[in-house]
């Protein structure tokens, strides 16, 4: 992983608050992006809702649009959140905001 653990955790924390772009991450945190590789890695992290099951944000959004309106329904449809469970705040934010 290109990002150090502290930056990764900050990205995931603001993703759970609704950040979906690198600009939003920069606006919501004190992260200093050192180079293009870090920028690309942050963007990659933002596209992924569940690292354990490799479920994208887009897959979760589609599940929500198709009626999965609880974390349990999103988990059943996508398998997101069925590993370590640390992504559940991200999943809930997607459900709440449908994006």
Short mmCIF file of N, CA, C and O in Angstrom, two decimals:
data_model
loop_
_atom_site.label_atom_id
_atom_site.label_comp_id
_atom_site.label_asym_id
_atom_site.label_seq_id
_atom_site.Cartn_x
_atom_site.Cartn_y
_atom_site.Cartn_z
N UNK A 1 0.85 -1.18 0.00
CA UNK A 1 0.00 0.00 0.00
C UNK A 1 0.89 1.23 0.00
O UNK A 1 1.85 1.31 0.75
N UNK A 2 0.52 2.18 -0.82
CA UNK A 2 1.29 3.41 -0.95
C UNK A 2 1.03 4.35 0.22
O UNK A 2 1.94 5.03 0.69
N UNK A 3 -0.19 4.39 0.72
CA UNK A 3 -0.53 5.28 1.83
C UNK A 3 -0.06 4.69 3.14
O UNK A 3 -0.16 3.49 3.37
N UNK A 4 0.43 5.56 4.03
CA UNK A 4 0.74 5.06 5.37
C UNK A 4 -0.58 4.84 6.11
O UNK A 4 -1.65 5.30 5.68
N UNK A 5 -0.50 4.11 7.19
CA UNK A 5 -1.71 3.70 7.92
C UNK A 5 -2.53 4.90 8.39
O UNK A 5 -3.76 4.90 8.29
N UNK A 6 -1.87 5.94 8.85
CA UNK A 6 -2.58 7.12 9.35
C UNK A 6 -3.40 7.78 8.24
O UNK A 6 -4.57 8.11 8.44
N UNK A 7 -2.81 7.94 7.07
CA UNK A 7 -3.54 8.55 5.95
C UNK A 7 -4.69 7.64 5.51
O UNK A 7 -5.79 8.11 5.24
N UNK A 8 -4.42 6.35 5.43
CA UNK A 8 -5.46 5.40 5.03
C UNK A 8 -6.66 5.49 5.97
O UNK A 8 -7.81 5.57 5.52
N UNK A 9 -6.41 5.51 7.27
CA UNK A 9 -7.49 5.56 8.24
C UNK A 9 -8.27 6.88 8.14
O UNK A 9 -9.49 6.89 8.29
N UNK A 10 -7.57 7.98 7.86
CA UNK A 10 -8.25 9.26 7.69
C UNK A 10 -9.14 9.23 6.45
O UNK A 10 -10.27 9.74 6.48
N UNK A 11 -8.65 8.64 5.37
CA UNK A 11 -9.45 8.54 4.15
C UNK A 11 -10.70 7.72 4.42
O UNK A 11 -11.81 8.12 4.06
N UNK A 12 -10.55 6.57 5.06
CA UNK A 12 -11.72 5.72 5.34
C UNK A 12 -12.69 6.42 6.29
O UNK A 12 -13.91 6.29 6.15
N UNK A 13 -12.17 7.19 7.26
CA UNK A 13 -13.05 7.89 8.20
C UNK A 13 -13.90 8.94 7.49
O UNK A 13 -15.11 9.03 7.72
N UNK A 14 -13.28 9.72 6.60
CA UNK A 14 -14.08 10.74 5.89
C UNK A 14 -14.94 10.11 4.80
O UNK A 14 -15.97 10.66 4.44
N UNK A 15 -14.54 8.95 4.31
CA UNK A 15 -15.39 8.23 3.36
C UNK A 15 -16.70 7.85 4.08
O UNK A 15 -17.78 7.94 3.51
N UNK A 16 -16.59 7.45 5.33
CA UNK A 16 -17.78 7.10 6.12
C UNK A 16 -18.65 8.33 6.40
O UNK A 16 -19.84 8.20 6.68
N UNK A 17 -18.05 9.52 6.28
CA UNK A 17 -18.79 10.76 6.46
C UNK A 17 -19.31 11.31 5.14
O UNK A 17 -19.95 12.36 5.11
N UNK A 18 -19.00 10.62 4.04
CA UNK A 18 -19.55 11.02 2.76
C UNK A 18 -18.56 11.46 1.70
O UNK A 18 -18.96 11.78 0.59
N UNK A 19 -17.28 11.52 2.02
CA UNK A 19 -16.29 11.91 1.01
C UNK A 19 -16.24 10.86 -0.09
O UNK A 19 -16.14 9.67 0.18
N UNK A 20 -16.34 11.31 -1.34
CA UNK A 20 -16.31 10.40 -2.48
C UNK A 20 -15.24 10.78 -3.50
O UNK A 20 -15.02 10.06 -4.46
N UNK A 21 -14.59 11.95 -3.29
CA UNK A 21 -13.53 12.39 -4.20
C UNK A 21 -12.29 12.78 -3.40
O UNK A 21 -12.38 13.06 -2.20
N UNK A 22 -11.17 12.82 -4.09
CA UNK A 22 -9.92 13.22 -3.43
C UNK A 22 -10.04 14.66 -2.94
O UNK A 22 -9.58 15.00 -1.85
N UNK A 23 -10.69 15.51 -3.72
CA UNK A 23 -10.89 16.90 -3.29
C UNK A 23 -11.67 16.96 -1.99
O UNK A 23 -11.32 17.72 -1.07
N UNK A 24 -12.71 16.15 -1.87
CA UNK A 24 -13.49 16.13 -0.62
C UNK A 24 -12.64 15.63 0.54
O UNK A 24 -12.74 16.15 1.65
N UNK A 25 -11.77 14.66 0.30
CA UNK A 25 -10.85 14.19 1.35
C UNK A 25 -9.95 15.32 1.79
O UNK A 25 -9.76 15.56 2.98
N UNK A 26 -9.38 16.04 0.83
CA UNK A 26 -8.49 17.17 1.15
C UNK A 26 -9.23 18.25 1.92
O UNK A 26 -8.70 18.83 2.87
N UNK A 27 -10.50 18.51 1.55
CA UNK A 27 -11.29 19.53 2.23
C UNK A 27 -11.67 19.12 3.65
O UNK A 27 -11.83 19.97 4.53
N UNK A 28 -11.83 17.83 3.88
CA UNK A 28 -12.33 17.33 5.17
C UNK A 28 -11.23 16.90 6.14
O UNK A 28 -11.52 16.58 7.28
N UNK A 29 -9.98 16.86 5.66
CA UNK A 29 -8.87 16.40 6.51
C UNK A 29 -7.69 17.34 6.39
O UNK A 29 -7.70 18.28 5.60
N UNK A 30 -6.65 17.02 7.14
CA UNK A 30 -5.40 17.75 7.03
C UNK A 30 -4.36 16.97 6.21
O UNK A 30 -3.18 17.27 6.26
N UNK A 31 -4.83 16.00 5.43
CA UNK A 31 -3.93 15.17 4.64
C UNK A 31 -3.18 16.02 3.62
O UNK A 31 -3.77 16.83 2.92
N UNK A 32 -1.87 15.79 3.57
CA UNK A 32 -1.03 16.39 2.54
C UNK A 32 -0.69 15.26 1.57
O UNK A 32 -0.08 14.26 1.96
N UNK A 33 -1.09 15.42 0.32
CA UNK A 33 -0.82 14.40 -0.69
C UNK A 33 0.56 14.68 -1.26
O UNK A 33 0.80 15.73 -1.84
N UNK A 34 1.46 13.72 -1.05
CA UNK A 34 2.87 13.91 -1.37
C UNK A 34 3.19 13.81 -2.85
O UNK A 34 4.12 14.43 -3.33
N UNK A 35 2.43 12.98 -3.60
CA UNK A 35 2.77 12.76 -5.00
C UNK A 35 1.58 12.15 -5.74
O UNK A 35 0.53 11.88 -5.15
N UNK A 36 1.76 11.95 -7.03
CA UNK A 36 0.68 11.40 -7.87
C UNK A 36 0.29 9.99 -7.44
O UNK A 36 -0.88 9.62 -7.56
N UNK A 37 1.26 9.21 -6.95
CA UNK A 37 0.95 7.85 -6.51
C UNK A 37 0.00 7.87 -5.31
O UNK A 37 -0.94 7.08 -5.24
N UNK A 38 0.25 8.77 -4.37
CA UNK A 38 -0.65 8.88 -3.22
C UNK A 38 -2.03 9.35 -3.66
O UNK A 38 -3.05 8.85 -3.17
N UNK A 39 -2.09 10.30 -4.56
CA UNK A 39 -3.37 10.78 -5.09
C UNK A 39 -4.15 9.62 -5.70
O UNK A 39 -5.33 9.43 -5.40
N UNK A 40 -3.48 8.84 -6.52
CA UNK A 40 -4.12 7.69 -7.17
C UNK A 40 -4.58 6.66 -6.14
O UNK A 40 -5.65 6.06 -6.29
N UNK A 41 -3.77 6.45 -5.11
CA UNK A 41 -4.13 5.47 -4.08
C UNK A 41 -5.34 5.93 -3.29
O UNK A 41 -6.23 5.14 -2.97
N UNK A 42 -5.42 7.22 -2.97
CA UNK A 42 -6.58 7.75 -2.26
C UNK A 42 -7.83 7.57 -3.12
O UNK A 42 -8.88 7.13 -2.64
N UNK A 43 -7.70 7.87 -4.41
CA UNK A 43 -8.83 7.69 -5.32
C UNK A 43 -9.25 6.23 -5.37
O UNK A 43 -10.45 5.92 -5.33
N UNK A 44 -8.29 5.33 -5.39
CA UNK A 44 -8.59 3.89 -5.42
C UNK A 44 -9.32 3.47 -4.14
O UNK A 44 -10.31 2.74 -4.19
N UNK A 45 -8.85 3.94 -3.01
CA UNK A 45 -9.49 3.61 -1.73
C UNK A 45 -10.94 4.11 -1.73
O UNK A 45 -11.84 3.40 -1.29
N UNK A 46 -11.17 5.30 -2.25
CA UNK A 46 -12.51 5.87 -2.27
C UNK A 46 -13.47 5.10 -3.15
O UNK A 46 -14.68 5.15 -2.94
N UNK A 47 -12.96 4.40 -4.13
CA UNK A 47 -13.82 3.63 -5.03
C UNK A 47 -14.23 2.30 -4.42
O UNK A 47 -15.12 1.62 -4.92
N UNK A 48 -13.59 1.92 -3.31
CA UNK A 48 -13.82 0.63 -2.69
C UNK A 48 -14.59 0.81 -1.39
O UNK A 48 -14.11 1.48 -0.48
N UNK A 49 -15.77 0.22 -1.29
CA UNK A 49 -16.57 0.31 -0.06
C UNK A 49 -16.11 -0.71 0.97
O UNK A 49 -16.08 -0.43 2.16
N UNK A 50 -15.77 -1.91 0.52
CA UNK A 50 -15.39 -3.01 1.41
C UNK A 50 -14.11 -3.65 0.90
O UNK A 50 -14.11 -4.32 -0.13
N UNK A 51 -13.04 -3.43 1.65
CA UNK A 51 -11.74 -3.97 1.24
C UNK A 51 -11.70 -5.50 1.35
O UNK A 51 -11.19 -6.17 0.47
N UNK A 52 -12.25 -6.05 2.42
CA UNK A 52 -12.18 -7.50 2.64
C UNK A 52 -12.83 -8.29 1.50
O UNK A 52 -12.30 -9.32 1.07
N UNK A 53 -13.99 -7.82 1.06
CA UNK A 53 -14.73 -8.54 0.03
C UNK A 53 -14.56 -7.91 -1.36
O UNK A 53 -15.18 -8.37 -2.32
N UNK A 54 -13.74 -6.86 -1.43
CA UNK A 54 -13.47 -6.16 -2.69
C UNK A 54 -14.77 -5.74 -3.39
O UNK A 54 -15.01 -6.05 -4.55
N UNK A 55 -15.61 -5.02 -2.63
CA UNK A 55 -16.88 -4.53 -3.16
C UNK A 55 -16.76 -3.02 -3.38
O UNK A 55 -16.39 -2.28 -2.46
N UNK A 56 -17.07 -2.58 -4.59
CA UNK A 56 -16.93 -1.17 -4.92
C UNK A 56 -18.09 -0.34 -4.37
O UNK A 56 -19.17 -0.87 -4.09
N UNK A 57 -17.84 0.95 -4.26
CA UNK A 57 -18.90 1.88 -3.88
C UNK A 57 -20.04 1.78 -4.89
O UNK A 57 -21.21 1.76 -4.51
N UNK A 58 -19.69 1.69 -6.17
CA UNK A 58 -20.73 1.61 -7.20
C UNK A 58 -21.61 0.38 -7.03
O UNK A 58 -22.83 0.45 -7.25
N UNK A 59 -21.03 -0.76 -6.64
CA UNK A 59 -21.83 -1.96 -6.41
C UNK A 59 -22.81 -1.75 -5.26
O UNK A 59 -23.96 -2.20 -5.33
N UNK A 60 -22.35 -1.08 -4.21
CA UNK A 60 -23.23 -0.81 -3.06
C UNK A 60 -24.32 0.17 -3.46
O UNK A 60 -25.50 -0.02 -3.13
N UNK A 61 -23.97 1.22 -4.19
CA UNK A 61 -24.96 2.19 -4.66
C UNK A 61 -26.03 1.49 -5.49
O UNK A 61 -27.23 1.73 -5.32
N UNK A 62 -25.62 0.60 -6.38
CA UNK A 62 -26.59 -0.14 -7.20
C UNK A 62 -27.51 -1.00 -6.33
O UNK A 62 -28.71 -1.07 -6.58
N UNK A 63 -26.94 -1.65 -5.33
CA UNK A 63 -27.76 -2.46 -4.43
C UNK A 63 -28.79 -1.60 -3.71
O UNK A 63 -29.95 -1.99 -3.57
N UNK A 64 -28.37 -0.41 -3.27
CA UNK A 64 -29.28 0.51 -2.60
C UNK A 64 -30.38 0.97 -3.56
O UNK A 64 -31.56 0.99 -3.21
N UNK A 65 -29.99 1.31 -4.78
CA UNK A 65 -30.98 1.72 -5.78
C UNK A 65 -31.97 0.60 -6.07
O UNK A 65 -33.12 0.85 -6.42
N UNK A 66 -31.53 -0.65 -5.92
CA UNK A 66 -32.39 -1.81 -6.17
C UNK A 66 -33.17 -2.25 -4.93
O UNK A 66 -33.76 -3.33 -4.93
N UNK A 67 -33.13 -1.42 -3.87
CA UNK A 67 -33.97 -1.70 -2.72
C UNK A 67 -33.27 -2.14 -1.45
O UNK A 67 -33.94 -2.33 -0.43
N UNK A 68 -31.97 -2.32 -1.47
CA UNK A 68 -31.26 -2.70 -0.25
C UNK A 68 -31.15 -1.45 0.63
O UNK A 68 -30.25 -0.64 0.46
N UNK A 69 -32.06 -1.32 1.59
CA UNK A 69 -32.13 -0.10 2.38
C UNK A 69 -31.65 -0.27 3.82
O UNK A 69 -31.84 0.59 4.66
N UNK A 70 -31.00 -1.39 4.11
CA UNK A 70 -30.38 -1.62 5.41
C UNK A 70 -29.01 -2.24 5.18
O UNK A 70 -28.73 -2.80 4.11
N UNK A 71 -28.17 -2.16 6.18
CA UNK A 71 -26.84 -2.77 6.07
C UNK A 71 -26.99 -4.27 5.82
O UNK A 71 -26.27 -4.84 5.00
N UNK A 72 -27.92 -4.90 6.50
CA UNK A 72 -28.11 -6.33 6.34
C UNK A 72 -28.47 -6.70 4.90
O UNK A 72 -27.98 -7.69 4.36
N UNK A 73 -29.33 -5.89 4.28
CA UNK A 73 -29.71 -6.16 2.89
C UNK A 73 -28.54 -5.92 1.94
O UNK A 73 -28.35 -6.68 0.99
N UNK A 74 -27.76 -4.87 2.20
CA UNK A 74 -26.57 -4.61 1.38
C UNK A 74 -25.58 -5.77 1.54
O UNK A 74 -25.02 -6.25 0.57
N UNK A 75 -25.40 -6.25 2.75
CA UNK A 75 -24.50 -7.37 3.01
C UNK A 75 -24.96 -8.61 2.25
O UNK A 75 -24.14 -9.30 1.64
N UNK A 76 -26.25 -8.87 2.29
CA UNK A 76 -26.78 -10.06 1.62
C UNK A 76 -26.61 -9.97 0.11
O UNK A 76 -26.29 -10.97 -0.54
N UNK A 77 -26.81 -8.78 -0.44
CA UNK A 77 -26.75 -8.63 -1.89
C UNK A 77 -25.32 -8.53 -2.43
O UNK A 77 -25.03 -9.02 -3.51
N UNK A 78 -24.42 -7.90 -1.65
CA UNK A 78 -23.07 -7.63 -2.19
C UNK A 78 -21.95 -8.37 -1.48
O UNK A 78 -20.85 -8.41 -1.99
N UNK A 79 -22.20 -8.88 -0.29
CA UNK A 79 -21.21 -9.48 0.60
C UNK A 79 -20.34 -8.44 1.31
O UNK A 79 -19.50 -8.78 2.12
N UNK A 80 -20.53 -7.15 0.99
CA UNK A 80 -19.81 -6.08 1.70
C UNK A 80 -20.17 -6.15 3.18
O UNK A 80 -21.31 -6.42 3.54
N UNK A 81 -19.19 -5.93 4.03
CA UNK A 81 -19.42 -5.93 5.47
C UNK A 81 -19.42 -7.29 6.12
O UNK A 81 -19.60 -7.40 7.32
N UNK A 82 -19.20 -8.34 5.34
CA UNK A 82 -19.25 -9.69 5.90
C UNK A 82 -17.89 -10.21 6.32
O UNK A 82 -17.79 -11.33 6.81
N UNK A 83 -16.85 -9.39 6.15
CA UNK A 83 -15.51 -9.78 6.60
C UNK A 83 -15.29 -9.21 7.99
O UNK A 83 -15.94 -9.61 8.96
N UNK A 84 -14.44 -8.22 8.09
CA UNK A 84 -14.11 -7.63 9.39
C UNK A 84 -15.20 -6.69 9.90
O UNK A 84 -15.29 -6.44 11.09
N UNK A 85 -16.00 -6.14 8.98
CA UNK A 85 -17.10 -5.26 9.38
C UNK A 85 -16.74 -3.80 9.56
O UNK A 85 -17.61 -2.98 9.85
N UNK A 86 -15.48 -3.45 9.37
CA UNK A 86 -15.07 -2.05 9.57
C UNK A 86 -15.67 -1.10 8.54
O UNK A 86 -15.68 0.10 8.74
N UNK A 87 -16.21 -1.62 7.45
CA UNK A 87 -16.77 -0.77 6.40
C UNK A 87 -18.23 -0.42 6.64
O UNK A 87 -18.84 0.30 5.85
N UNK A 88 -18.81 -0.91 7.71
CA UNK A 88 -20.25 -0.71 7.91
C UNK A 88 -20.64 0.76 7.99
O UNK A 88 -21.73 1.13 7.54
N UNK A 89 -19.78 1.62 8.49
CA UNK A 89 -20.09 3.06 8.52
C UNK A 89 -20.14 3.62 7.10
O UNK A 89 -20.99 4.46 6.79
N UNK A 90 -19.26 3.14 6.23
CA UNK A 90 -19.28 3.55 4.82
C UNK A 90 -20.57 3.06 4.18
O UNK A 90 -21.26 3.81 3.47
N UNK A 91 -20.92 1.82 4.43
CA UNK A 91 -22.16 1.26 3.87
C UNK A 91 -23.37 2.06 4.34
O UNK A 91 -24.25 2.39 3.53
N UNK A 92 -23.42 2.39 5.62
CA UNK A 92 -24.55 3.14 6.16
C UNK A 92 -24.63 4.52 5.51
O UNK A 92 -25.71 4.99 5.18
N UNK A 93 -23.48 5.16 5.30
CA UNK A 93 -23.48 6.47 4.65
C UNK A 93 -24.02 6.37 3.23
O UNK A 93 -24.79 7.23 2.79
N UNK A 94 -23.63 5.34 2.52
CA UNK A 94 -24.14 5.15 1.16
C UNK A 94 -25.65 4.93 1.18
O UNK A 94 -26.40 5.51 0.38
N UNK A 95 -26.13 4.13 2.12
CA UNK A 95 -27.57 3.89 2.25
C UNK A 95 -28.29 5.21 2.56
O UNK A 95 -29.29 5.54 1.92
N UNK A 96 -27.76 5.96 3.50
CA UNK A 96 -28.40 7.21 3.92
C UNK A 96 -28.44 8.24 2.80
O UNK A 96 -29.41 8.99 2.68
N UNK A 97 -27.38 8.29 2.00
CA UNK A 97 -27.26 9.33 0.98
C UNK A 97 -27.50 8.84 -0.44
O UNK A 97 -27.50 9.62 -1.38
N UNK A 98 -27.63 7.51 -0.59
CA UNK A 98 -27.84 6.89 -1.89
C UNK A 98 -26.79 7.31 -2.91
O UNK A 98 -27.05 7.48 -4.08
N UNK A 99 -25.55 7.51 -2.39
CA UNK A 99 -24.40 7.83 -3.26
C UNK A 99 -23.10 7.54 -2.58
O UNK A 99 -22.99 7.47 -1.40
#
